[in-house]
Structure formats: C-alpha cells, structure tokens
Amino acid sequence: NAGVTQTPKFQVLKTGQSMTLQCAQDMNHNSMYWYRQDPGMGLRLIYYSASEGTTDKGEVPNGYNVSRLNKREFSLRLESAAPSQTSVYFCASRDREGNEKLFFGSGTQLSVL
Amino acid sequence: AQKITQTQPGMFVQEKEAVTLDCTYDTSDPSYGLFWYKQPSSGEMIFLIYQGSYDQQNATEGRYSLNFQKARKSANLVISASQLGDSAMYFCAMRGSRGGYNKLIFGAGTRLAVHP
C-alpha cells in the first residue's frame, strides 16, 4: 500500500551542487507532478507529465529539469542548486483525466546553503 | 488570472464543534473545479473533497462538506464534529478548464487547531 514514494525525505546542499529527487508510484497512474511548497504560498507546480514520455513546464520551472523514466517514475533534477530553491518538494500522481483526486508523496525537505 | 484566497492564517475550534474554513476564488473560466486538501504535521497532502463548478449540490464526504456559493465565488470547507486528529493545515485549490490539471493552483492555507 505504498502509493507515491519520494526519496530522500531530507537533503542539505551547498550552492551550486546538483541532485535528483526521486518519485515512484505503484498505482499505475498516467499523470505525475512535481510541486514546491514555500511558507505562506501554498503549492506551486514545477513540472508535470501527462503520460509516459511527455513532460511540460508548470508555473515555476526555472532551475529544474525532469525525467519521466517510465510510467512509475518521475524524477526532478536541480543542476546547480540555489538558496531560492530551499523548499519542500512534493510529487503527486493522478490516474486519468476526469478523476480529480491527486495522490501526494510525503515530501522532500531541501535546504540549499 | 486565477487566484485562490484563504484569509484565515489560523483557526481554533473545540473538539466536537463544527468549524468553517474560508476560501474565495477568482477565475474567468466557465468551468472549473475546487478542492480541499489536508496537510497534517507529518507533511503529506490528503485529498478531502471536490466540487465541480456545474455541480448542482454541495459536495459532502463524511464529516466534510463544501459550502459552494458560485455567485460569491466562495468554496468554504465545513468540518462537523471536530476531532483532535483534524488539527492540520488545510489548503483550498482550484483547477481551471483551460490547460486542465496542470493549472491547479493552491491558496496559502489555514492552520486549524482542535482543542480538547
């Protein structure tokens, strides 16, 4: 009963370092999403993948890249981390158009020093 | 432009009482959807309830109901018979009809504390 699994749960980076946040879902969902959550701002969409093999920019894509490796996995990469990318990152998935419910992972707390 | 406003940074309620969390929205889309999510201290986001803009009746899910007033552009969450486990952050969100789910936007959230 895993649902959406994100790794790591916590990460500290120095400015300029790179890292990849991993996300996997075991619900056979088509669509997957990456959000960031900053204090007082709710969640903002970084990138999404409507189906395997496709990715599109969301509201705040600058400084990030994504890969939809297969139907299960959707990774988020920070090529050169900046302090402005300190945030909590959430991965989410949805099975099909018309089903409104998003399933979220437990989040990754990232600090960039 | 689409916008979600939650004007209550924090709310508290006595256990077993009802509480209303406010949400107003702004959109020019003729068709849209409204959501509420719960985020407990553990951090995960939990879907609570959904209301479509053309739904005739207010959505209900157990102790949660959505008071949808289309003319006033409000979508308040009502939690009946509050429980200690309801203490959490609550986010209102909206999906527009153009661009589909990738245009889901969230409010800033309301922190609810349930007191015994």
Coordinates of C-alpha atoms in Angstrom, one line a residue:
Chain A
N1 CA 0.0 0.0 0.0
A2 CA 2.9 2.4 -0.8
G3 CA 1.1 4.9 -3.1
V4 CA 3.6 7.7 -4.0
T5 CA 7.1 7.3 -2.7
Q6 CA 9.6 10.1 -2.6
T7 CA 13.3 10.0 -1.8
P8 CA 15.1 11.4 0.0
K9 CA 13.0 12.9 2.8
F10 CA 15.6 15.5 3.8
Q11 CA 18.6 16.9 1.9
V12 CA 21.1 19.7 2.5
L13 CA 23.0 21.1 -0.4
K14 CA 25.6 23.7 -0.9
T15 CA 25.0 26.4 -3.6
G16 CA 26.0 25.0 -7.0
Q17 CA 25.6 21.4 -6.1
S18 CA 23.3 19.1 -8.1
M19 CA 20.9 16.5 -7.0
T20 CA 17.9 14.4 -8.2
L21 CA 14.7 13.9 -6.3
Q22 CA 13.2 10.6 -7.0
C23 CA 9.4 9.8 -7.2
A24 CA 7.7 6.5 -7.9
Q25 CA 4.1 5.5 -7.8
D26 CA 2.7 2.0 -7.7
M27 CA -0.9 2.8 -8.7
N28 CA -0.4 2.6 -12.5
H29 CA -1.3 6.3 -12.8
N30 CA -0.8 8.2 -16.0
S31 CA -0.1 11.7 -14.8
M32 CA 2.6 12.8 -12.4
Y33 CA 3.5 16.2 -11.0
W34 CA 6.2 18.0 -9.0
Y35 CA 5.2 20.8 -6.7
R36 CA 7.2 23.0 -4.3
Q37 CA 5.7 24.4 -1.1
D38 CA 7.0 27.6 0.4
P39 CA 5.8 29.2 3.6
G40 CA 2.7 31.3 3.1
M41 CA 2.4 30.4 -0.6
G42 CA 0.7 27.1 -0.9
L43 CA 1.9 24.7 -3.5
R44 CA 3.2 25.7 -6.9
L45 CA 3.6 23.4 -9.9
I46 CA 7.1 23.0 -11.2
Y47 CA 6.7 20.3 -14.0
Y48 CA 4.2 17.7 -14.9
S49 CA 4.0 14.6 -17.0
A50 CA 0.6 13.9 -18.5
S51 CA 1.7 10.4 -19.7
E52 CA 4.8 8.3 -20.1
G53 CA 7.2 10.0 -22.5
T54 CA 5.8 13.5 -22.1
T55 CA 6.8 16.4 -19.8
D56 CA 5.7 20.0 -19.6
K57 CA 6.5 23.1 -17.6
G58 CA 4.3 24.3 -14.8
E59 CA 4.3 27.6 -13.0
V60 CA 7.9 27.7 -11.7
P61 CA 10.1 25.5 -13.9
N62 CA 13.3 27.6 -13.9
G63 CA 16.3 25.9 -12.4
Y64 CA 14.8 22.4 -12.7
N65 CA 14.7 19.5 -15.1
V66 CA 12.5 16.4 -15.1
S67 CA 12.6 12.9 -16.5
R68 CA 9.6 10.5 -16.9
L69 CA 11.7 7.4 -16.8
N70 CA 8.7 5.1 -17.2
K71 CA 5.1 5.0 -16.1
R72 CA 6.1 4.6 -12.5
E73 CA 8.9 7.0 -12.0
F74 CA 9.2 10.8 -12.4
S75 CA 12.4 12.5 -11.2
L76 CA 13.2 16.1 -10.6
R77 CA 16.8 17.4 -11.0
L78 CA 18.4 20.5 -9.7
E79 CA 21.5 21.1 -11.9
S80 CA 23.0 23.9 -9.9
A81 CA 21.2 24.5 -6.6
A82 CA 20.5 28.0 -5.4
P83 CA 19.3 29.2 -1.9
S84 CA 16.0 30.2 -3.6
Q85 CA 15.3 26.5 -4.2
T86 CA 15.1 25.8 -0.4
S87 CA 11.6 24.4 -0.1
V88 CA 9.5 21.3 0.5
Y89 CA 9.0 19.3 -2.7
F90 CA 6.0 17.1 -3.4
C91 CA 5.5 14.6 -6.0
A92 CA 1.9 13.7 -6.9
S93 CA 0.0 11.4 -9.3
R94 CA -3.4 11.0 -10.9
D95 CA -4.8 8.1 -12.8
R96 CA -6.8 9.7 -15.6
E97 CA -8.5 12.7 -16.9
G98 CA -11.8 13.2 -15.2
N99 CA -10.6 11.7 -11.9
E100 CA -9.9 14.8 -9.8
K101 CA -8.1 13.2 -6.9
L102 CA -4.4 13.8 -6.6
F103 CA -2.3 11.4 -4.6
F104 CA 0.8 13.0 -2.9
G105 CA 4.1 11.7 -1.7
S106 CA 5.2 12.6 1.8
G107 CA 7.6 15.4 0.6
T108 CA 11.3 16.2 0.5
Q109 CA 12.6 19.0 2.6
L110 CA 15.5 20.6 0.8
S111 CA 17.8 23.2 2.2
V112 CA 20.4 25.0 0.0
L113 CA 23.1 26.8 1.9
Chain B
A1 CA -5.9 35.3 -13.9
Q2 CA -6.8 32.6 -11.5
K3 CA -6.4 33.2 -7.8
I4 CA -7.3 31.4 -4.5
T5 CA -7.5 33.4 -1.3
Q6 CA -7.6 31.9 2.2
T7 CA -7.9 34.8 4.6
Q8 CA -7.6 32.9 7.9
P9 CA -3.9 32.0 8.7
G10 CA -5.0 30.2 11.8
M11 CA -8.2 28.9 13.4
F12 CA -9.1 27.0 16.5
V13 CA -12.1 25.0 17.5
Q14 CA -13.3 23.0 20.4
E15 CA -13.5 19.3 20.0
K16 CA -16.9 18.1 18.7
E17 CA -17.9 21.5 17.4
A18 CA -18.2 22.5 13.8
V19 CA -15.8 24.8 12.0
T20 CA -15.8 26.7 8.7
L21 CA -12.6 27.4 6.8
D22 CA -12.9 30.2 4.2
C23 CA -11.9 30.1 0.6
T24 CA -12.6 32.6 -2.1
Y25 CA -11.5 32.3 -5.7
D26 CA -11.3 34.3 -8.9
T27 CA -11.4 32.9 -12.4
S28 CA -12.8 33.8 -15.8
D29 CA -13.1 30.1 -16.8
P30 CA -16.7 29.0 -17.3
S31 CA -15.8 25.5 -16.0
Y32 CA -13.6 24.9 -13.0
G33 CA -13.1 22.6 -10.0
L34 CA -12.5 23.4 -6.4
F35 CA -10.6 21.2 -3.9
W36 CA -9.7 21.0 -0.3
Y37 CA -6.6 19.2 0.9
K38 CA -5.4 18.5 4.4
Q39 CA -1.7 18.5 5.5
P40 CA -1.1 17.1 8.9
S41 CA 2.2 17.7 10.8
S42 CA 3.6 14.6 9.1
G43 CA 3.7 16.5 5.9
E44 CA 1.7 14.5 3.4
M45 CA -1.2 16.1 1.4
I46 CA -4.5 14.3 1.8
F47 CA -7.4 14.9 -0.6
L48 CA -10.6 15.8 1.3
I49 CA -13.3 16.9 -1.1
Y50 CA -14.0 18.1 -4.7
Q51 CA -16.7 20.5 -6.1
G52 CA -17.2 21.0 -9.8
S53 CA -18.5 24.4 -10.9
Y54 CA -21.5 22.9 -12.6
D55 CA -22.4 20.6 -9.7
Q56 CA -25.9 21.4 -8.5
Q57 CA -25.4 20.2 -5.0
N58 CA -22.7 21.0 -2.4
A59 CA -20.2 18.2 -2.1
T60 CA -20.0 16.1 1.0
E61 CA -17.5 13.5 2.2
G62 CA -18.2 12.1 5.6
R63 CA -17.7 15.0 8.1
Y64 CA -16.5 17.3 5.4
S65 CA -18.8 19.5 3.3
L66 CA -18.1 22.2 0.8
N67 CA -20.3 25.3 1.0
F68 CA -20.2 26.4 -2.6
Q69 CA -21.6 29.8 -3.4
K70 CA -20.9 30.4 -7.0
A71 CA -22.2 34.0 -7.2
R72 CA -20.0 35.0 -4.3
K73 CA -17.1 32.9 -5.6
S74 CA -16.6 31.1 -2.3
A75 CA -15.9 27.5 -1.5
N76 CA -15.8 27.2 2.2
L77 CA -14.9 23.9 3.9
V78 CA -17.2 22.9 6.8
I79 CA -15.9 20.2 9.2
S80 CA -18.5 18.9 11.5
A81 CA -17.9 17.3 14.9
S82 CA -14.2 18.3 15.0
Q83 CA -11.7 15.7 16.3
L84 CA -8.2 16.2 17.7
G85 CA -6.9 14.5 14.5
D86 CA -8.3 17.3 12.4
S87 CA -5.5 19.6 13.6
A88 CA -3.6 20.3 10.5
M89 CA -3.0 22.8 7.6
Y90 CA -5.9 23.0 5.1
F91 CA -5.4 24.1 1.5
C92 CA -8.1 25.2 -0.9
A93 CA -7.2 24.7 -4.6
M94 CA -8.7 25.4 -8.0
R95 CA -8.4 23.8 -11.4
G96 CA -9.3 25.8 -14.5
S97 CA -10.8 24.4 -17.6
R98 CA -8.0 25.7 -19.9
G99 CA -4.9 23.5 -19.6
G100 CA -6.6 21.1 -17.3
Y101 CA -4.9 19.8 -14.2
N102 CA -1.6 21.4 -14.9
K103 CA -3.2 24.7 -13.9
L104 CA -4.2 23.6 -10.4
I105 CA -3.4 26.5 -8.0
F106 CA -3.4 26.5 -4.2
G107 CA -4.2 29.0 -1.6
A108 CA -1.7 29.9 1.2
G109 CA -3.5 27.6 3.7
T110 CA -5.3 27.8 7.1
R111 CA -3.8 26.1 10.2
L112 CA -6.6 24.5 12.3
A113 CA -6.0 23.6 15.9
V114 CA -8.6 21.5 17.6
H115 CA -8.7 21.9 21.4
P116 CA -10.0 19.2 23.8

